[in-house]
CSV table of C-alpha atoms in Angstrom, one decimal:
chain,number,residue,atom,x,y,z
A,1,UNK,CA,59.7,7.4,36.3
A,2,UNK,CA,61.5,9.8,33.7
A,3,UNK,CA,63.0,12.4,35.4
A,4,UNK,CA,63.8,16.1,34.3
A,5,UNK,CA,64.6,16.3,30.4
A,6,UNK,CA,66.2,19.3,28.6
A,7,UNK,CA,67.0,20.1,25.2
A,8,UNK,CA,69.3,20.7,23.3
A,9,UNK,CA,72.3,19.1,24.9
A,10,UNK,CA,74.4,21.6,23.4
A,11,UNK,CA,74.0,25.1,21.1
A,12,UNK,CA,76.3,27.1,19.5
A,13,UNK,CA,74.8,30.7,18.9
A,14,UNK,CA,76.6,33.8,17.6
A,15,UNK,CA,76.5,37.5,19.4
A,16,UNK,CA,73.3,39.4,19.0
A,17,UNK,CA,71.1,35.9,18.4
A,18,UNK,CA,68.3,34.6,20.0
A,19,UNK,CA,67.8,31.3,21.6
A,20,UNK,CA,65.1,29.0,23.4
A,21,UNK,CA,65.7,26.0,25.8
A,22,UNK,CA,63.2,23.7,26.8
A,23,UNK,CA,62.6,21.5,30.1
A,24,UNK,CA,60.2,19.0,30.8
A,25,UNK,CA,59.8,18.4,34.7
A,26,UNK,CA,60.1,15.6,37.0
A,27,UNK,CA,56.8,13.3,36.5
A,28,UNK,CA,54.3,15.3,39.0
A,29,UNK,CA,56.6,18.2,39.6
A,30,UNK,CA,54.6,21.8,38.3
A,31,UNK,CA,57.2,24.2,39.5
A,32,UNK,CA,60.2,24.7,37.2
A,33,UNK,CA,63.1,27.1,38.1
A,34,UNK,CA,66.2,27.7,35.3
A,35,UNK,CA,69.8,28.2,36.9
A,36,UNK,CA,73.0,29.8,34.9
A,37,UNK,CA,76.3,27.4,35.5
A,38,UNK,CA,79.7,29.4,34.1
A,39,UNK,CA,82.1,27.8,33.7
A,40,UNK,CA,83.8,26.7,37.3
A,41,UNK,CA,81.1,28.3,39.2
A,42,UNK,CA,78.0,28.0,41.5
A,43,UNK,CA,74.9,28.3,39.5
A,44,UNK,CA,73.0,31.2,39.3
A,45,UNK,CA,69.3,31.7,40.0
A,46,UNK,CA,67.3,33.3,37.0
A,47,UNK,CA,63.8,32.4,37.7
A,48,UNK,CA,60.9,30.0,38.8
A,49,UNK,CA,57.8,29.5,37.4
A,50,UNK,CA,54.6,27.7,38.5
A,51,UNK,CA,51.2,27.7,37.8
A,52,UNK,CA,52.8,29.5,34.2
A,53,UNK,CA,53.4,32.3,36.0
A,54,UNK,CA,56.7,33.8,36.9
A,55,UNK,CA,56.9,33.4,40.6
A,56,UNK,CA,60.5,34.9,41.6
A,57,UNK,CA,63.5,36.1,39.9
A,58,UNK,CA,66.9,36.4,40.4
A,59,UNK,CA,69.0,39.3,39.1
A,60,UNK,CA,68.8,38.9,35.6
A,61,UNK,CA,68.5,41.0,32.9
A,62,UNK,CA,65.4,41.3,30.8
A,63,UNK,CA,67.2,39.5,28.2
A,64,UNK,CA,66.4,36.4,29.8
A,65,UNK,CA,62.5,35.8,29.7
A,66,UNK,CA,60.6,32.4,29.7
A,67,UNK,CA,57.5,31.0,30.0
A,68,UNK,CA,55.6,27.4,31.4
A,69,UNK,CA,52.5,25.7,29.7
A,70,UNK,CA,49.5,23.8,30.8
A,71,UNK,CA,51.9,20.7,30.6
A,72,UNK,CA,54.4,22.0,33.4
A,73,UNK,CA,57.1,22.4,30.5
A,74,UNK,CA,59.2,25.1,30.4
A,75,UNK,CA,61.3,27.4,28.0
A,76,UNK,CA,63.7,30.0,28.7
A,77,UNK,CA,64.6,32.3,26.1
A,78,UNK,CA,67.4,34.5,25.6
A,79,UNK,CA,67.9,37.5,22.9
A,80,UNK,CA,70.4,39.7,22.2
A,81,UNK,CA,73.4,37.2,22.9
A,82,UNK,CA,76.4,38.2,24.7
A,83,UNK,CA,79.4,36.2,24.7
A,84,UNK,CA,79.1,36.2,28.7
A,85,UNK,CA,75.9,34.3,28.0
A,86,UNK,CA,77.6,31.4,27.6
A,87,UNK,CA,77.6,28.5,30.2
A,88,UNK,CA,75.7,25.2,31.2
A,89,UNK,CA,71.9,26.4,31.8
A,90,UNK,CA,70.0,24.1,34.2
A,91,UNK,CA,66.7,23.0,34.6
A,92,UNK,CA,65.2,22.0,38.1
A,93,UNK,CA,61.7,20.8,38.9
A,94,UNK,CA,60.0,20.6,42.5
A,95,UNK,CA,56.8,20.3,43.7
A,96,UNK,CA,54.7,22.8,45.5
A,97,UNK,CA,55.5,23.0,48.8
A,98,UNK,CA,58.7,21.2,48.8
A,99,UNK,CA,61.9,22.7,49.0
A,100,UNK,CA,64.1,19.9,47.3
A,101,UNK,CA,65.2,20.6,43.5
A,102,UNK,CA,65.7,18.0,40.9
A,103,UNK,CA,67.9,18.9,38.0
A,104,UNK,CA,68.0,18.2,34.2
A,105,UNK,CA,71.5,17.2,32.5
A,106,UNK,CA,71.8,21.1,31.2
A,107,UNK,CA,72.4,22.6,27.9
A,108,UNK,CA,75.3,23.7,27.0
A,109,UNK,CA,75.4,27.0,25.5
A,110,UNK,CA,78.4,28.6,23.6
A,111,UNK,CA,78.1,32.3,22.1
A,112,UNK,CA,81.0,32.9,20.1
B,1,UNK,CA,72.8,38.7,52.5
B,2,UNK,CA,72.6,34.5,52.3
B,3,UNK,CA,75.3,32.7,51.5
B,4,UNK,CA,77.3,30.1,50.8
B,5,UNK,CA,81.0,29.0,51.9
B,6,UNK,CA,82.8,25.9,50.8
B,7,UNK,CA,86.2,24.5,51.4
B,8,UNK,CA,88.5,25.4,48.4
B,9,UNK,CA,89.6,22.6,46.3
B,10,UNK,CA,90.4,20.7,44.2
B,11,UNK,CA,90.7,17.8,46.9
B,12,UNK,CA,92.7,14.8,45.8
B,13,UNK,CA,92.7,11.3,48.3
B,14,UNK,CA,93.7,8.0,48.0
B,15,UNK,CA,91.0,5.4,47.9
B,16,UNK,CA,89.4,4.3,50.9
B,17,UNK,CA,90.7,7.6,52.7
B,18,UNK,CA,88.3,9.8,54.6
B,19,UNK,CA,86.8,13.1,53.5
B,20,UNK,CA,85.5,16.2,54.7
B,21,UNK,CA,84.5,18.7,52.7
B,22,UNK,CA,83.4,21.9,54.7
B,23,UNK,CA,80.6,24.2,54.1
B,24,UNK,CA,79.6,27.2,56.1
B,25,UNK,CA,76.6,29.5,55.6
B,26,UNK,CA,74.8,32.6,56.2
B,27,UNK,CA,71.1,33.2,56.5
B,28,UNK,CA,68.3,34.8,58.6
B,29,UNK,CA,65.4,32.3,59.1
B,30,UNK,CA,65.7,28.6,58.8
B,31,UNK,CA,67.1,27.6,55.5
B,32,UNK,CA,66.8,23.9,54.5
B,33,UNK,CA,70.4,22.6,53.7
B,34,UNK,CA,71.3,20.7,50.6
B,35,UNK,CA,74.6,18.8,49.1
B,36,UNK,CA,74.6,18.1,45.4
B,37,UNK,CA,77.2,16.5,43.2
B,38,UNK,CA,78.1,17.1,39.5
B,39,UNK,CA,79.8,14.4,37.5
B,40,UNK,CA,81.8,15.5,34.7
B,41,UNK,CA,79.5,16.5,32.0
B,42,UNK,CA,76.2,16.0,33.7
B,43,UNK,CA,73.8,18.0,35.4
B,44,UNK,CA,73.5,18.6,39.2
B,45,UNK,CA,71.9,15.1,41.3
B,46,UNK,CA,70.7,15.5,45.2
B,47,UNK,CA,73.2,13.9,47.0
B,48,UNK,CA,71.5,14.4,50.6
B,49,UNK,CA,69.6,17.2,52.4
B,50,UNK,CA,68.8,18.8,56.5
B,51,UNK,CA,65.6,20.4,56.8
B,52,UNK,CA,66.2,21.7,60.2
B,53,UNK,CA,68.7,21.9,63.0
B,54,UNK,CA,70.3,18.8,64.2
B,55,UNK,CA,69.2,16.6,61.6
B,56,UNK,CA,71.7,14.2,59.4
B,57,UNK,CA,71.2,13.5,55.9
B,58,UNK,CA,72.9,10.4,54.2
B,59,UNK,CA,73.1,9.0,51.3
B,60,UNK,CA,75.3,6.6,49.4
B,61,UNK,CA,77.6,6.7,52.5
B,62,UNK,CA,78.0,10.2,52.8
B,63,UNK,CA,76.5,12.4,55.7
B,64,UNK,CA,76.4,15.7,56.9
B,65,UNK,CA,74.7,17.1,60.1
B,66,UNK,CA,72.9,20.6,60.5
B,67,UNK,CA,74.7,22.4,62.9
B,68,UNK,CA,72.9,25.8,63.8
B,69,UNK,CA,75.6,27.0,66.3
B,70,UNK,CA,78.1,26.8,64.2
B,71,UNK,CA,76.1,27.7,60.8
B,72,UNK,CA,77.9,24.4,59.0
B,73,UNK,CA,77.0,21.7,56.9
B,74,UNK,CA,80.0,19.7,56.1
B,75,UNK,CA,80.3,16.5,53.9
B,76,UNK,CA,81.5,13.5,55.0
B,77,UNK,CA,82.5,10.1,53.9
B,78,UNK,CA,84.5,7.3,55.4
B,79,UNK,CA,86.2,5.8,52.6
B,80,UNK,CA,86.1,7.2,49.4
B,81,UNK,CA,86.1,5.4,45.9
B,82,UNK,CA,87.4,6.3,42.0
B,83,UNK,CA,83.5,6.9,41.7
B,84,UNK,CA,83.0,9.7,43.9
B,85,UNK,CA,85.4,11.7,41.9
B,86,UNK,CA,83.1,14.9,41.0
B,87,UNK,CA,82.1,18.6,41.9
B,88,UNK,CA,80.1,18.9,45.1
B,89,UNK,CA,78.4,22.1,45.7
B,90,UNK,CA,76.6,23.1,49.1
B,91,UNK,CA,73.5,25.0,48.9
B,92,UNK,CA,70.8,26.4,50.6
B,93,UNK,CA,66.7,27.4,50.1
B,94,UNK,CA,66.9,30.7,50.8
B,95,UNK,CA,64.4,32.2,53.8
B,96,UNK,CA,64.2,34.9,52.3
B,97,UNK,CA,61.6,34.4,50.0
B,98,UNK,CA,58.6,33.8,51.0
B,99,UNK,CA,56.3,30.5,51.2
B,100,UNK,CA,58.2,27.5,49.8
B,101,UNK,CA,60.2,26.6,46.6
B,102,UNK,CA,62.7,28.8,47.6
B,103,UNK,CA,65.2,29.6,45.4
B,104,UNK,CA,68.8,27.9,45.9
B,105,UNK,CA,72.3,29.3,46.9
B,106,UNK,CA,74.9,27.9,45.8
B,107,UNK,CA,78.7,27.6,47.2
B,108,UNK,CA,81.0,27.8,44.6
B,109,UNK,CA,81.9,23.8,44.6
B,110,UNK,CA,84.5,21.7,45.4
B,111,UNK,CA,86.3,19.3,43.0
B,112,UNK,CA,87.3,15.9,44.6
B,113,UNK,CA,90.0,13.9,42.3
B,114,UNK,CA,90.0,10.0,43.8
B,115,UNK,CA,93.1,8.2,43.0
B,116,UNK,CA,93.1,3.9,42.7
């Protein structure tokens, strides 16, 4: 049972750049939520999606957008890099109706 | 607003020595309670999780109890070993929002070093 895959492990970007991440959920799972991790910190709710739709958000700026396909995979997509963009970004899957999250290794994202 | 409170760390013990690591939260509703850990350099696992008061979640020898009175979820373990040595985090499915899937809260983790 292959759990929750991201990709890339890591990226460096530069200021003012844009990036994608991608997530593949838990094998059954159709709800996908992405999490910022700084350095030393809790992580940070950006948003969920299910059904392809965005479903909540956390405080976030528009920056951030993403998107889920037919599949249950996910992307999250940042432009306009900031250097405060950088941090571990996390991928969790669920399933409807449940409240327990299953997490991806992360990708590490550095914005020099 | 909800939240999370953990224990400051980093905690350092001796093998096979007990540990606590407290957590202490704040929500309106019912929030289902979770621990997770984080190894160096990997992502967040489930380590064990309450749903509602009262009830103990374990796992891998640790436990923790949902205590409604006094709003706390703290970790547990009787004898620690060199492979426990991570972050553990506290969080919680906030009430807030509504139907399920809630979104997490996080405490701000708590780095346990295990020495041989």
């Amino acid at each position: 049972d292959a759990g929750v895959t991201q990709s890339p492990t890591h990226l460096i970007k530069t200021r003012g750049q844009q990036v994608t991440l991608r997530c593949s959920p838990k094998s059954g799972h159709d709800t996908v939520s992405w999490y910022q991790q700084a350095l030393g910190q809790g992580p940070q709710f950006i948003f969920q999606y299910y059904e392809e739709e965005e479903r909540q958000r956390g405080n976030f700026p528009d920056r951030f957008s993403g998107h889920q396909f037919p599949n249950y995979s996910s992307e999250l997509n940042v432009n306009a890099l900031l250097l405060g963009d950088s941090a571990l970004y996390l991928c969790a899957s669920s399933l409807e109706g449940r409240d327990t999250q299953y997490f991806g290794p992360g990708t590490r994202l550095t914005v020099l | 607003g909800n939240s999370v409170t953990q224990m400051e760390g980093p905690v350092t013990l001796s093998e096979e020595a007990f540990l606590t690591i407290n957590c202490t939260y704040t929500a309106t509703g019912y929030p289902s309670l979770f621990w997770y850990v984080q190894y160096p350099g990997e992502g967040l696992q489930l380590l064990l999780k309450a749903t509602k008061a009262d009830d103990k979640g374990s796992n891998k020898g640790f436990e923790a109890t949902y205590r409604k009175e006094t709003t706390s979820f703290h970790l547990e373990k009787g004898s620690v070993q060199v492979s426990d040595s991570a972050v553990y985090f506290c969080a919680l499915s906030d009430p807030l929002n509504a139907g399920n899937n809630r979104k997490l809260i996080w405490g701000l983790g708590t780095s346990l070093a295990v020495n041989p």
